[in-house]
XYZ file of C-alpha atoms in Angstrom:
308
model
C 104.806 90.110 119.429
C 105.807 88.463 116.150
C 109.186 88.470 114.404
C 109.218 90.390 111.119
C 111.412 89.666 108.092
C 111.698 92.490 105.539
C 113.052 91.713 102.078
C 113.795 94.452 99.567
C 116.263 96.997 98.287
C 118.598 99.119 100.380
C 119.715 101.676 97.861
C 120.712 105.122 96.707
C 118.163 107.510 95.180
C 118.576 110.832 93.391
C 115.293 112.720 93.252
C 113.985 115.832 91.543
C 110.574 117.324 92.347
C 109.036 120.772 91.796
C 110.376 121.624 95.286
C 114.033 120.810 94.665
C 116.499 118.050 93.885
C 118.959 115.817 95.707
C 122.255 114.121 95.001
C 122.563 110.453 96.007
C 120.635 109.877 99.226
C 119.542 106.838 101.220
C 116.584 104.994 99.682
C 115.262 101.555 98.825
C 112.051 99.700 99.618
C 113.463 97.739 102.582
C 114.886 100.934 104.095
C 111.521 102.708 104.108
C 109.683 99.565 105.261
C 112.192 99.058 108.083
C 112.089 102.657 109.298
C 108.280 102.569 109.385
C 108.145 99.191 111.153
C 110.681 100.408 113.729
C 107.975 102.687 115.144
C 106.465 99.583 116.754
C 109.688 98.261 118.361
C 109.176 94.882 116.712
C 111.889 92.259 116.333
C 112.649 92.964 112.660
C 115.418 91.999 110.237
C 116.218 93.337 106.770
C 117.397 90.966 104.035
C 119.100 92.901 101.230
C 122.388 93.635 99.451
C 124.632 96.699 99.116
C 128.024 97.517 97.629
C 131.254 98.626 99.211
C 130.242 102.223 98.435
C 127.393 102.083 100.983
C 128.238 104.276 104.003
C 128.490 102.683 107.432
C 126.391 105.536 108.859
C 123.356 104.278 106.923
C 123.799 100.780 108.345
C 124.222 102.308 111.800
C 120.976 104.232 111.336
C 119.101 100.972 110.780
C 120.883 99.238 113.683
C 120.097 102.144 115.990
C 116.412 101.631 115.155
C 116.787 98.065 116.536
C 116.626 96.545 113.051
C 118.744 93.418 112.599
C 121.068 94.030 109.616
C 122.881 90.679 109.633
C 120.883 89.748 106.515
C 122.277 92.698 104.521
C 125.048 91.310 102.329
C 127.928 93.706 101.612
C 129.764 93.128 98.320
C 132.930 95.139 98.923
C 133.987 95.347 95.266
C 130.425 96.080 94.066
C 128.228 99.164 93.765
C 124.878 99.708 95.484
C 121.586 99.730 93.544
C 120.824 103.269 92.311
C 117.601 104.855 91.063
C 117.031 108.395 89.837
C 113.685 109.973 89.027
C 111.949 113.260 88.303
C 108.404 113.984 89.493
C 105.917 116.029 87.496
C 103.993 118.948 88.986
C 101.083 116.757 90.123
C 103.567 114.610 92.138
C 101.646 111.480 91.075
C 103.602 110.831 87.888
C 107.342 110.573 87.457
C 110.001 109.790 84.885
C 112.771 107.330 85.687
C 116.061 108.940 84.686
C 118.384 106.081 85.655
C 118.234 102.558 87.079
C 121.533 100.871 87.886
C 121.005 97.368 89.312
C 124.678 96.912 90.252
C 124.943 94.293 93.059
C 121.182 93.722 92.968
C 121.584 91.938 89.623
C 123.089 88.902 91.416
C 121.137 89.104 94.677
C 120.486 85.742 96.341
C 118.788 86.582 99.632
C 119.806 84.689 102.754
C 117.401 84.866 105.689
C 119.326 84.945 109.014
C 118.972 81.622 110.873
C 117.212 83.161 113.876
C 114.558 84.722 111.611
C 113.669 81.607 109.611
C 110.799 81.069 112.043
C 109.424 84.630 111.655
C 105.641 84.877 111.867
C 105.383 87.878 109.523
C 107.226 88.232 106.197
C 107.140 91.479 104.223
C 108.249 90.882 100.630
C 109.239 94.283 99.284
C 109.245 95.095 95.583
C 111.802 92.768 93.929
C 111.915 90.128 91.208
C 109.236 87.505 92.033
C 111.794 84.658 91.990
C 113.818 86.463 94.673
C 110.644 86.864 96.739
C 109.854 83.166 96.239
C 113.329 82.084 97.352
C 112.765 83.852 100.690
C 109.531 81.959 101.335
C 111.327 78.697 100.547
C 113.898 79.458 103.276
C 111.288 79.799 106.036
C 111.367 76.777 108.371
C 107.629 76.933 108.999
C 104.734 78.620 107.226
C 104.580 82.238 108.396
C 101.392 83.470 110.035
C 101.225 86.294 107.497
C 103.034 86.948 104.204
C 102.638 90.414 102.672
C 103.727 91.104 99.085
C 104.431 94.408 97.391
C 105.033 94.461 93.649
C 104.822 96.775 90.646
C 103.831 96.951 86.976
C 107.436 96.320 85.827
C 107.188 92.690 87.032
C 103.780 92.359 85.391
C 105.418 93.348 82.106
C 108.454 91.057 82.254
C 107.832 88.284 84.833
C 104.062 87.830 85.007
C 103.996 84.028 85.378
C 106.644 84.106 88.126
C 104.689 86.872 89.856
C 101.488 84.818 89.740
C 103.319 81.849 91.285
C 104.328 84.051 94.267
C 100.852 85.594 94.562
C 99.441 82.072 95.086
C 101.528 81.695 98.254
C 100.806 84.993 100.037
C 98.130 86.333 102.380
C 98.147 90.066 101.588
C 99.074 91.961 98.417
C 99.651 95.725 98.392
C 99.596 97.384 94.968
C 98.402 100.677 93.552
C 95.227 101.171 91.540
C 96.991 101.273 88.168
C 98.790 97.994 88.935
C 95.584 96.300 90.141
C 93.952 97.180 86.828
C 96.926 95.930 84.821
C 97.140 92.654 86.770
C 93.456 91.820 86.250
C 92.434 93.681 83.100
C 89.528 95.178 85.082
C 88.866 98.911 85.477
C 86.599 98.583 88.525
C 88.794 98.205 91.612
C 86.083 96.138 93.327
C 86.097 93.640 90.448
C 89.909 93.784 90.273
C 90.186 92.991 93.986
C 87.846 90.002 93.583
C 89.967 88.668 90.712
C 93.153 89.086 92.782
C 91.456 87.197 95.665
C 90.928 84.332 93.233
C 94.695 84.277 92.534
C 95.400 83.409 96.182
C 95.627 86.344 98.625
C 92.992 86.553 101.379
C 93.467 90.320 101.654
C 94.000 92.914 98.931
C 95.238 96.433 99.689
C 94.935 98.875 96.798
C 96.876 102.102 97.338
C 95.524 105.256 95.711
C 98.274 107.737 96.612
C 96.830 111.039 97.818
C 93.362 109.439 97.664
C 94.042 106.878 100.394
C 93.854 103.083 100.385
C 91.255 100.317 100.063
C 91.319 97.020 101.983
C 89.340 94.076 100.585
C 88.580 90.737 102.258
C 85.862 88.483 100.838
C 82.813 90.784 100.629
C 84.186 93.295 103.134
C 85.678 96.614 102.058
C 87.403 99.254 104.203
C 88.548 102.656 102.967
C 91.151 104.865 104.630
C 91.655 108.380 103.266
C 95.049 110.020 102.957
C 95.553 112.899 105.343
C 95.331 116.221 103.446
C 98.783 117.815 103.692
C 99.850 121.395 103.084
C 103.054 120.339 101.363
C 104.282 117.166 99.682
C 108.007 117.373 98.971
C 108.828 113.852 97.810
C 106.457 110.881 97.336
C 109.361 108.406 96.944
C 109.023 105.633 99.492
C 105.486 106.555 100.578
C 104.070 103.207 99.415
C 106.887 101.307 101.130
C 106.397 103.342 104.305
C 102.708 102.459 104.180
C 103.620 98.764 103.832
C 106.116 99.010 106.707
C 103.563 100.619 108.999
C 100.987 98.009 108.000
C 103.354 95.066 108.568
C 104.911 96.538 111.712
C 101.549 97.109 113.379
C 100.364 93.566 112.586
C 103.629 92.081 113.889
C 103.360 94.157 117.077
C 99.716 93.276 117.793
C 100.000 89.631 116.644
C 96.448 89.850 115.302
C 95.777 89.281 111.589
C 91.986 89.634 111.651
C 90.210 91.910 109.158
C 89.201 94.262 111.982
C 92.817 94.680 113.086
C 93.971 95.114 109.488
C 91.762 98.208 109.354
C 93.922 99.670 112.145
C 97.066 98.584 110.288
C 95.908 100.458 107.175
C 95.365 103.612 109.255
C 98.837 103.291 110.815
C 100.350 102.750 107.364
C 98.592 105.828 105.979
C 99.653 107.877 109.006
C 103.347 107.006 108.627
C 103.245 107.557 104.845
C 101.918 111.069 105.486
C 105.169 111.867 107.335
C 107.417 110.269 104.712
C 106.377 112.691 101.941
C 107.125 115.815 103.987
C 110.883 115.750 103.288
C 113.242 114.222 100.739
C 114.120 110.549 101.033
C 114.197 109.041 104.511
C 114.936 112.329 106.301
C 111.517 112.697 107.936
C 111.300 109.048 108.997
C 114.756 108.999 110.584
C 113.796 111.206 113.536
C 110.067 110.594 113.776
C 108.848 110.291 117.362
C 105.893 108.526 118.977
C 104.269 111.782 120.094
C 104.077 113.101 116.523
C 102.617 109.816 115.287
C 100.031 109.813 118.077
C 98.962 113.394 117.290
C 98.540 112.563 113.619
C 96.533 109.447 114.442
C 94.168 111.750 116.336
C 93.882 113.914 113.197
C 93.002 110.787 111.208
C 90.345 109.919 113.752
C 88.787 113.384 113.510
C 88.937 113.215 109.711
C 87.067 109.930 109.478
C 84.673 109.757 112.442
C 81.199 111.210 112.406
C 77.778 110.635 113.847
C 74.686 110.627 111.712
C 71.046 110.005 112.443
C 69.497 107.653 109.954
C 65.894 108.653 109.274
C-alpha cells in the first residue's frame, strides 16, 4: 500500500439547490477527497488551512477516518475559506453567490515530514503555484501525481498551470475545462493535446454522463450510475478524484488496466456523494453499500454479444 498526500481546501459551503438550502456546512476539495479515499484504509494525510472558526468536530471526523490532519494549519485569528452557490434546475449549472478566501489567501502548504516520501500525491483544486510548492517539498519523485484544476485557473494563471501540468502523471478535469485548456471541441483531440503537455493519463469528467480515461491511443469510458434523486452535486468531482486516488494508493498499481478500476470506484463513490447535502452521505458510508453499488455498476456495463 502506498502513502497518499491530499492537498486542497478544507472549507465551509452554503448551498442552494431545487431540493433545499443549507447554512454553513463542511466542504472543501480536500475534505471530499479525503472522505472518499478513507474507504480504502490507506495511509493518507491532508495538507490544508483553516481558521479559528473551524469546529473541532470536523477535524475529529477526519481523524476518525484515519486521515492524518497534522498538515492542516489552524490560524486561530483567521476565518476559514467559504463558498456559497446556487444550482439551477438541471443541477449541472450553478451560480457562485460568494467566495471568501480568508486564510486561504496566504496559504503556504507544509507537507508533514513523514509524508514527504509519499508514493501518491493528489493535488486538489488550488492555485497552481501552491500545487507546485507541494511537489517541490517531496523528498523523492512520487510514483503517481494526480492534478485536479478548474477553468478559473485557466483564466487567471494559465502559464503557472501549464508549468504544473508538465510535472504530473494524471489530470482530472471536466469536459468544458478540457475544451477551454486546448481550444478543441472534440474531447478525443483535446485529450491528445493535454497528453502533449505532459500527463500520461487524462481523465475527463462529464458529470451525469460519466467519465473518460485516455492513455496514448487507449480510451476507457465509465458511465455515471442513473440515480433517482440528486440533491447536491457539490464535491462530486472531488469525491471521484478521492476514490480514484485512494484505490490506486491501496492497490499500488498504476497501470492503465488498474486505472479503469479506479475510475469505476471514483464514479461509484461520487454517486453516493450527490444523494445528500455536503459531506453528509460520505461521513457514514459503509463498505457493504459501496460493494452493492459496484455490483450495480457491473450489471450496468457488462454484456455479451455475438459478433456475426
